[in-house]
PDB file of C-alpha atoms in Angstrom:
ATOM      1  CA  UNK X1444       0.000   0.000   0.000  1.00 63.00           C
ATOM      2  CA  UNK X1445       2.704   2.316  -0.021  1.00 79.00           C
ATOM      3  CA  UNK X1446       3.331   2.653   4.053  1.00 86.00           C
ATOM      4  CA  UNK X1447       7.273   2.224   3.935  1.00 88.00           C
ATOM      5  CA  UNK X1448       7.567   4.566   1.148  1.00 89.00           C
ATOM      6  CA  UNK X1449       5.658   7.000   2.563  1.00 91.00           C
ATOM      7  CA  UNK X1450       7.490   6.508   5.939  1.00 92.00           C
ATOM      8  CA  UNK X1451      11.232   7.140   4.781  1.00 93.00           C
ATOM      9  CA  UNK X1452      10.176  10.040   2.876  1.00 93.00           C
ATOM     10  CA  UNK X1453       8.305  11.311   5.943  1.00 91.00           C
ATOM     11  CA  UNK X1454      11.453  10.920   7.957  1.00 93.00           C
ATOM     12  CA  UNK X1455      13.433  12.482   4.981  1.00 94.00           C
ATOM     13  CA  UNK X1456      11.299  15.708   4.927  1.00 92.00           C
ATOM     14  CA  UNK X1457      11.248  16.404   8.631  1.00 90.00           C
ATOM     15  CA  UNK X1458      15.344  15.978   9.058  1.00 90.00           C
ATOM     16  CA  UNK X1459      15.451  18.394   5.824  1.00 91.00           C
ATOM     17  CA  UNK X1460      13.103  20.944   7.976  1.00 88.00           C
ATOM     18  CA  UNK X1461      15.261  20.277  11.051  1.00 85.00           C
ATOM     19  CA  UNK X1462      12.995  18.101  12.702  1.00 85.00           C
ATOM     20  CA  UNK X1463      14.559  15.621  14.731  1.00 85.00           C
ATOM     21  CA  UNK X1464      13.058  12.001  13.716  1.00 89.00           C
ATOM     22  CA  UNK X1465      13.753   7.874  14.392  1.00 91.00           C
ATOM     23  CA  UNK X1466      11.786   5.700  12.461  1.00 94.00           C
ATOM     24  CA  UNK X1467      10.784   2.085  13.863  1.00 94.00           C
ATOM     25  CA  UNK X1468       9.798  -0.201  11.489  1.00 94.00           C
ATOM     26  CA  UNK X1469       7.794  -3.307  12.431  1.00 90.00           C
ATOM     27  CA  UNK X1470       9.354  -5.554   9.801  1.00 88.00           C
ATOM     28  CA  UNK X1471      12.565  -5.377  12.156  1.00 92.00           C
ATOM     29  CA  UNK X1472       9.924  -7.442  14.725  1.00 90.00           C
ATOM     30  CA  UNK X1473       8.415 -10.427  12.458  1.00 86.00           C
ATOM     31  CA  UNK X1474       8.565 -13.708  14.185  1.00 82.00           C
ATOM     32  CA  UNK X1475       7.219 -17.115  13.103  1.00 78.00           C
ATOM     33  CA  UNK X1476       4.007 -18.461  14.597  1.00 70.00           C
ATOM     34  CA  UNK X1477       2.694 -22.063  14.873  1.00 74.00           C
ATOM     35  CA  UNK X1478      -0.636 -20.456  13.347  1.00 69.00           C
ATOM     36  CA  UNK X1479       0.073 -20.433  10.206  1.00 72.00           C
ATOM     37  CA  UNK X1480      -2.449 -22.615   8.494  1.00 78.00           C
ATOM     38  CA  UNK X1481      -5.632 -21.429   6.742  1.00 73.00           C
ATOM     39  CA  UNK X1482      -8.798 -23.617   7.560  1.00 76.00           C
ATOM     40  CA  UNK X1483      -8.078 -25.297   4.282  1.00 77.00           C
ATOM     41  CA  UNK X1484      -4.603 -25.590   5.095  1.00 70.00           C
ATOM     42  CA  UNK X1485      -2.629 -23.403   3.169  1.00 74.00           C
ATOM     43  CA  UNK X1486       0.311 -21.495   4.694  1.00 79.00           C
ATOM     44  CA  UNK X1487      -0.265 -17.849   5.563  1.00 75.00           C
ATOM     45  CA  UNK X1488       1.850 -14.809   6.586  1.00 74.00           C
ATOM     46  CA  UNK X1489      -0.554 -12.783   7.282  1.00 80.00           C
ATOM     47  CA  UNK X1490      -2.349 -12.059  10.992  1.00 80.00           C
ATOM     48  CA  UNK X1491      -0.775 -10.610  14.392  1.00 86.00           C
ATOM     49  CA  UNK X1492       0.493 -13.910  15.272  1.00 83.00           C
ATOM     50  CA  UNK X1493       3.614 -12.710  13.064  1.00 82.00           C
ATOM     51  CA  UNK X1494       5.053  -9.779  14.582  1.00 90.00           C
ATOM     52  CA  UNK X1495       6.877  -9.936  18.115  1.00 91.00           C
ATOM     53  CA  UNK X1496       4.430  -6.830  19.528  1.00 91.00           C
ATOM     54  CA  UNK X1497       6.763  -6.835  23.014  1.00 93.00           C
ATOM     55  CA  UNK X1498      10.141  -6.322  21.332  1.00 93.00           C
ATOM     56  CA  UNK X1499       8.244  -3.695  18.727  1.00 94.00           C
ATOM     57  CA  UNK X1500       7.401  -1.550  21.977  1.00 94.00           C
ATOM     58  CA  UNK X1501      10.460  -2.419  23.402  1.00 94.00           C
ATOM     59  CA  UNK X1502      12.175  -0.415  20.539  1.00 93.00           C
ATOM     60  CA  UNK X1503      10.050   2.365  20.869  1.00 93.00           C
ATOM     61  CA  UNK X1504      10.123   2.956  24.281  1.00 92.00           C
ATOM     62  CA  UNK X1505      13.930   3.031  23.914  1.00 91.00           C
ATOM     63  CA  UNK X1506      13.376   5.586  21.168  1.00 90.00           C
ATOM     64  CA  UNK X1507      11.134   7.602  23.293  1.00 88.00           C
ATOM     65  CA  UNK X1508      13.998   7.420  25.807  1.00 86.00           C
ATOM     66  CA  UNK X1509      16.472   8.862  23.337  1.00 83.00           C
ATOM     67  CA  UNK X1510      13.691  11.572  21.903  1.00 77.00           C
ATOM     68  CA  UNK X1511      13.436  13.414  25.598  1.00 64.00           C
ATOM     69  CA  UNK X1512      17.151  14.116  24.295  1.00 63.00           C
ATOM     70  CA  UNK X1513      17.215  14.328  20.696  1.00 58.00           C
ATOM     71  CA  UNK X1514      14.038  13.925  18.793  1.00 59.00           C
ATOM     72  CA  UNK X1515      10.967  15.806  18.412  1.00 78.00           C
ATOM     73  CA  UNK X1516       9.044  13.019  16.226  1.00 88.00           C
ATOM     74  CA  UNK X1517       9.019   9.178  16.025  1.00 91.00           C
ATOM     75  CA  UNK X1518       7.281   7.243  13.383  1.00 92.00           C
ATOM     76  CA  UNK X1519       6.409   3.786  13.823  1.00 93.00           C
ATOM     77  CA  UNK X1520       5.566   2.343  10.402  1.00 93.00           C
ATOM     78  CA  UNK X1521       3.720  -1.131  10.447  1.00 90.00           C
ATOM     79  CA  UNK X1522       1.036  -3.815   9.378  1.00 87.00           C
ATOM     80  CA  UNK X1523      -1.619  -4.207  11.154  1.00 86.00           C
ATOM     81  CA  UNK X1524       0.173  -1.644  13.384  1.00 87.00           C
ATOM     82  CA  UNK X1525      -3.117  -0.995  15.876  1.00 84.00           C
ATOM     83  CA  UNK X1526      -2.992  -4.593  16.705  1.00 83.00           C
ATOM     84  CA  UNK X1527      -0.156  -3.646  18.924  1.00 84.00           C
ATOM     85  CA  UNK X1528      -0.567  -4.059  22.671  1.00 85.00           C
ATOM     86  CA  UNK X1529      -2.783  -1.922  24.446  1.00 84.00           C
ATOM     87  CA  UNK X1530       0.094   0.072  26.435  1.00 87.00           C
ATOM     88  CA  UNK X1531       1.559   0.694  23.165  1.00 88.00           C
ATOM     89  CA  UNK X1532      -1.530   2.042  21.358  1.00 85.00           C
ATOM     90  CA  UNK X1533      -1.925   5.011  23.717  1.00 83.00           C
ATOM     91  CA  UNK X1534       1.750   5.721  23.169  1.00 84.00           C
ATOM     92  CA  UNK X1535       0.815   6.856  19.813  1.00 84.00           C
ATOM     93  CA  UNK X1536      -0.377  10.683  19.326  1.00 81.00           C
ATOM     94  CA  UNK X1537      -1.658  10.141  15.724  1.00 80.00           C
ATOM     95  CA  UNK X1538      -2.137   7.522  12.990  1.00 83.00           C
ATOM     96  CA  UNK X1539      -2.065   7.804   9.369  1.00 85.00           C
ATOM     97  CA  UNK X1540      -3.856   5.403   7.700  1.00 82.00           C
ATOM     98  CA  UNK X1541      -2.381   4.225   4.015  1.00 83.00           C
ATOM     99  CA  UNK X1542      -5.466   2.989   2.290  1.00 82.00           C
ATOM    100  CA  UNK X1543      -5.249   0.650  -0.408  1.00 81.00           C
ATOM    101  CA  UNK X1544      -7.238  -1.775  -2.998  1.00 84.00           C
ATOM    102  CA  UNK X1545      -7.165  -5.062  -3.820  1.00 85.00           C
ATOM    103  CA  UNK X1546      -5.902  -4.387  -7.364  1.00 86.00           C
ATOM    104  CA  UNK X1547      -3.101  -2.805  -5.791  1.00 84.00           C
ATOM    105  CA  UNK X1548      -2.629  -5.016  -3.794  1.00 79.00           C
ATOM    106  CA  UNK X1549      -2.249  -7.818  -6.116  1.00 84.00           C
ATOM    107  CA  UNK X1550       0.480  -5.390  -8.211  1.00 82.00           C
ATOM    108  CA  UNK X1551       2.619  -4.953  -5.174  1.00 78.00           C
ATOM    109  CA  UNK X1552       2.392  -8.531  -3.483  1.00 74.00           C
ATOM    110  CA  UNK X1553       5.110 -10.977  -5.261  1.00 71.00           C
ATOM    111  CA  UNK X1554       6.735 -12.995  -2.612  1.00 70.00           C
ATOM    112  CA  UNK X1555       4.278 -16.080  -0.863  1.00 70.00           C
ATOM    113  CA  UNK X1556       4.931 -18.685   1.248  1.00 68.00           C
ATOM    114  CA  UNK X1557       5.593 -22.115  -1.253  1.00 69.00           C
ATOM    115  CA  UNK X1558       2.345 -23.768  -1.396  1.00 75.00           C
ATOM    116  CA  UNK X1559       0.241 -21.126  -3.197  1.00 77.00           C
ATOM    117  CA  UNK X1560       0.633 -21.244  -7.209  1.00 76.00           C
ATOM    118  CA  UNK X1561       0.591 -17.807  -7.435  1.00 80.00           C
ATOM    119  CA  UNK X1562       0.208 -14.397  -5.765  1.00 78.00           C
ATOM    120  CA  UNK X1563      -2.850 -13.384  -6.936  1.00 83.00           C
ATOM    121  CA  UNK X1564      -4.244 -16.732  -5.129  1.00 83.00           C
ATOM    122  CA  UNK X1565      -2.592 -15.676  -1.644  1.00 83.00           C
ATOM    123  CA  UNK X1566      -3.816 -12.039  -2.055  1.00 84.00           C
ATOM    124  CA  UNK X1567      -7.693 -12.886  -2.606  1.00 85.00           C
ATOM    125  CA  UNK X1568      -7.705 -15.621  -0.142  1.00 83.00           C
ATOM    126  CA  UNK X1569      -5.079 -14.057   2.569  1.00 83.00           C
ATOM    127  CA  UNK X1570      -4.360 -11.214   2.527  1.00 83.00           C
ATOM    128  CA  UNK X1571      -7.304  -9.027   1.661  1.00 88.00           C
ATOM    129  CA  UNK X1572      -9.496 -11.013   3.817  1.00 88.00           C
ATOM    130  CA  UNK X1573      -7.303 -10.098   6.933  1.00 86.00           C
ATOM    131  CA  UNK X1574      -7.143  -6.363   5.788  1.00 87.00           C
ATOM    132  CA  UNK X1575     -10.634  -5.550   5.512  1.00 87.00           C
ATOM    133  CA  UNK X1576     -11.126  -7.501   8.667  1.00 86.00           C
ATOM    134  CA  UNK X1577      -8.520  -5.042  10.224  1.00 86.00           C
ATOM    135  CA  UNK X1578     -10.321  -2.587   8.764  1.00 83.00           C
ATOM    136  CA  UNK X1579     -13.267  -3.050   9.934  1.00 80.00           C
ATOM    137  CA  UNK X1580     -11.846  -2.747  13.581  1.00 78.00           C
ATOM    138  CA  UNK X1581      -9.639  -0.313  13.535  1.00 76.00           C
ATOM    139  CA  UNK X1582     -11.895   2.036  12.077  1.00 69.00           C
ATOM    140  CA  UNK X1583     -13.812   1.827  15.153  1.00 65.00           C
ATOM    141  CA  UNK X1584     -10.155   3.374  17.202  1.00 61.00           C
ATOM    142  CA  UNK X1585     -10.695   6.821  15.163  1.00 56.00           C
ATOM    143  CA  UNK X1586     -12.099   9.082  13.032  1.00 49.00           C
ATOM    144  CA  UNK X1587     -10.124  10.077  10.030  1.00 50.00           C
ATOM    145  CA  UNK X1588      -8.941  13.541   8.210  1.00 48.00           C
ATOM    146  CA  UNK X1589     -10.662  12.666   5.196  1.00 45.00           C
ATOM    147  CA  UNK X1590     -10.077  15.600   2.225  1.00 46.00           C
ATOM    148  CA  UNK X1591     -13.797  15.306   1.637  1.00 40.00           C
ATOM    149  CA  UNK X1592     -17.028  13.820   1.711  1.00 36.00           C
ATOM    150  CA  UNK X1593     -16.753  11.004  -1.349  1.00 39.00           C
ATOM    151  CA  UNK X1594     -14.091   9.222   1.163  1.00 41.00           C
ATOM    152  CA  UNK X1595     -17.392   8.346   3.788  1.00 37.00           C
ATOM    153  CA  UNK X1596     -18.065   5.633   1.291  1.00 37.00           C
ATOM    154  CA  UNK X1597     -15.221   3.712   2.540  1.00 40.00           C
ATOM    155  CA  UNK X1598     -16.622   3.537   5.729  1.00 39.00           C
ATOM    156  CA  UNK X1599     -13.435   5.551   7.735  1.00 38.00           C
ATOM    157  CA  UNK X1600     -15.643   8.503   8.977  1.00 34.00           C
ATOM    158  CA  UNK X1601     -17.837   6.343  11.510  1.00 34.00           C
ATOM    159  CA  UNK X1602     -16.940   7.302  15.452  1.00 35.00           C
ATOM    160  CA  UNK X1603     -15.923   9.652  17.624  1.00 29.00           C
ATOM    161  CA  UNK X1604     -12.511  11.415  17.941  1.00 34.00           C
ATOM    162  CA  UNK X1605      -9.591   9.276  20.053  1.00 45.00           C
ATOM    163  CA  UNK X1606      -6.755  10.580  18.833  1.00 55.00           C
ATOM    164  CA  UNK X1607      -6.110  12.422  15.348  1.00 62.00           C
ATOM    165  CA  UNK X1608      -5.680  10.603  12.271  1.00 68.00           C
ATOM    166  CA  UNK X1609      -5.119  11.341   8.792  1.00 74.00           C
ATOM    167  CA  UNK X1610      -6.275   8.679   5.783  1.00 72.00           C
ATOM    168  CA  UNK X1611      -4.726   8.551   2.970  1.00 68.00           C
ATOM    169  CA  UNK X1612      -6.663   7.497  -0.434  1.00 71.00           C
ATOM    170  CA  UNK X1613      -5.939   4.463  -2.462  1.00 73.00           C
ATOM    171  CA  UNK X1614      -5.521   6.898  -5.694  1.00 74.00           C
ATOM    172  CA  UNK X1615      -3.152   9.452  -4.258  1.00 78.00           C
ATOM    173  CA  UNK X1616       0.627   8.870  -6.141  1.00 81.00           C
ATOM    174  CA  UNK X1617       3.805   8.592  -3.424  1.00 84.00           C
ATOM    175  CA  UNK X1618       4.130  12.621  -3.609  1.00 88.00           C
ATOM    176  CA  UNK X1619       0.249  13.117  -2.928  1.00 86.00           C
ATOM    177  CA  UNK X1620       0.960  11.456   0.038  1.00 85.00           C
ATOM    178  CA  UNK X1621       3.967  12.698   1.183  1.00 89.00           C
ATOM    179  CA  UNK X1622       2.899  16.207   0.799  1.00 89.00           C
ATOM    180  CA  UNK X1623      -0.362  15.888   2.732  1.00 87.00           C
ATOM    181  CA  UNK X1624       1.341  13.630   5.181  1.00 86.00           C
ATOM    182  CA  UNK X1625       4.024  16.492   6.048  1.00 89.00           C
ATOM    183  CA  UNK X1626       1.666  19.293   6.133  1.00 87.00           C
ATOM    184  CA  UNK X1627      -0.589  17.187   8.613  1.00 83.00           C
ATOM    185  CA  UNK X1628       2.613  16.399  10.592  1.00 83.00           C
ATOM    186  CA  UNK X1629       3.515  20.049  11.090  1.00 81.00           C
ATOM    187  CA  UNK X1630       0.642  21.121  12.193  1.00 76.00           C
ATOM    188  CA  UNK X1631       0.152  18.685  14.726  1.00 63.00           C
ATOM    189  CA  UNK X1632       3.562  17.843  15.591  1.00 60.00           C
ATOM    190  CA  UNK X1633       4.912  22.187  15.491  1.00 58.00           C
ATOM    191  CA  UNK X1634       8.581  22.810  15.708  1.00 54.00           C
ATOM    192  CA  UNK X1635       9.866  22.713  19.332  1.00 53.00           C
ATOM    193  CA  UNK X1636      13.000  24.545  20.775  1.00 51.00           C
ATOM    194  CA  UNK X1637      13.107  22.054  23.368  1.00 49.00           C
ATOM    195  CA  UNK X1638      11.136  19.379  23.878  1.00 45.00           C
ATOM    196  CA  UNK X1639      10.795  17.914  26.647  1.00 48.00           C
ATOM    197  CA  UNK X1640       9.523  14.392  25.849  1.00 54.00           C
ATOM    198  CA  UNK X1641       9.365  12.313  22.656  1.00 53.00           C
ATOM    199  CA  UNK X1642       6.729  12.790  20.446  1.00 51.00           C
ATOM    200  CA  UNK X1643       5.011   9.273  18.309  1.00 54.00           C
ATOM    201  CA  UNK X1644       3.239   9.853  15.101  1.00 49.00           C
TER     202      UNK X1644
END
């Protein structure tokens, strides 16, 4: 969907403005689970089962640690990111939500675990079905920036505010994105002369 791309460049822009940043990626945090089976018993990737969601907030409360020193914004750029523990989740001060579709999907998704013939298979029957279940949760944690009122159809806009989030739409190109996502960052993450504690995003 685009998350890691729009995370480095996110980081990129903010050092350029002279905004201290660390980025902590999840994919540093995989682990293999024993549930790995579909009900029809095909291997699978996807789920929560697959990312070590201790040692991920491990790693950002060390770079929390080091932001009451040196940064004034940490991104933590995931899958199925709000599935994180419950201590970690209020950590966060904002979320921004890359949306994608299932064509998309299917463009971007080449590598699957051996016994699926092809991509396309594992996409339709693994990983889209987890997403929109995801979906379908998260969007119950917050109520997204949408740019305007066509976006309701995806069914984002539906509860009251817990913390700020921005969503990002499936058509927007890498620059779209990155633009929006550093304006939104600025204004709700403002320059500091001395910050006090670390800031996540």
């Amino acid at each position: 969907s685009g998350k890691s791309t729009l995370a480095f460049e996110l980081e990129r822009r903010c050092r350029a403005a002279g905004i201290a940043t660390t980025l902590v990626e999840q994919d540093w945090y995989r682990q293999r689970s024993w549930d790995n089976r579909t009900p029809d018993g095909f291997r699978t990737w996807e789920g929560k089962q697959f990312t070590d969601w201790a040692k991920l907030e491990e790693a950002v409360e060390e770079a929390v640690a080091s932001a009451q020193r040196q940064a004034d914004v940490i991104i933590v750029e995931g899958y199925l990111l709000l599935d994180c523990t419950r201590s970690l989740f209020e950590r966060f001060d904002g979320f921004i939500w890359v949306e994608s579709t299932k064509a998309q999907c299917r463009k971007r998704r080449w590598q699957v675990p051996r016994d699926w013939p092809d991509a396309v298979a594992y996409v339709d029957r693994c990983v889209w079905p987890v997403h929109e279940e995801y979906a379908a949760r998260v969007s119950k944690l917050c109520l997204f920036d949408a740019e305007d009122t066509a976006d309701l159809k995806h069914g984002r806009l539906q509860n009251l505010v817990q913390s700020p989030a921005l969503w990002m739409a499936p058509e927007q190109d890498a620059e779209q994105r990155a633009d929006r996502a550093f304006e939104w960052l600025r204004a709700f993450h403002p320059p500091k002369t001395e910050p006090a504690e670390g800031e996540l995003c």
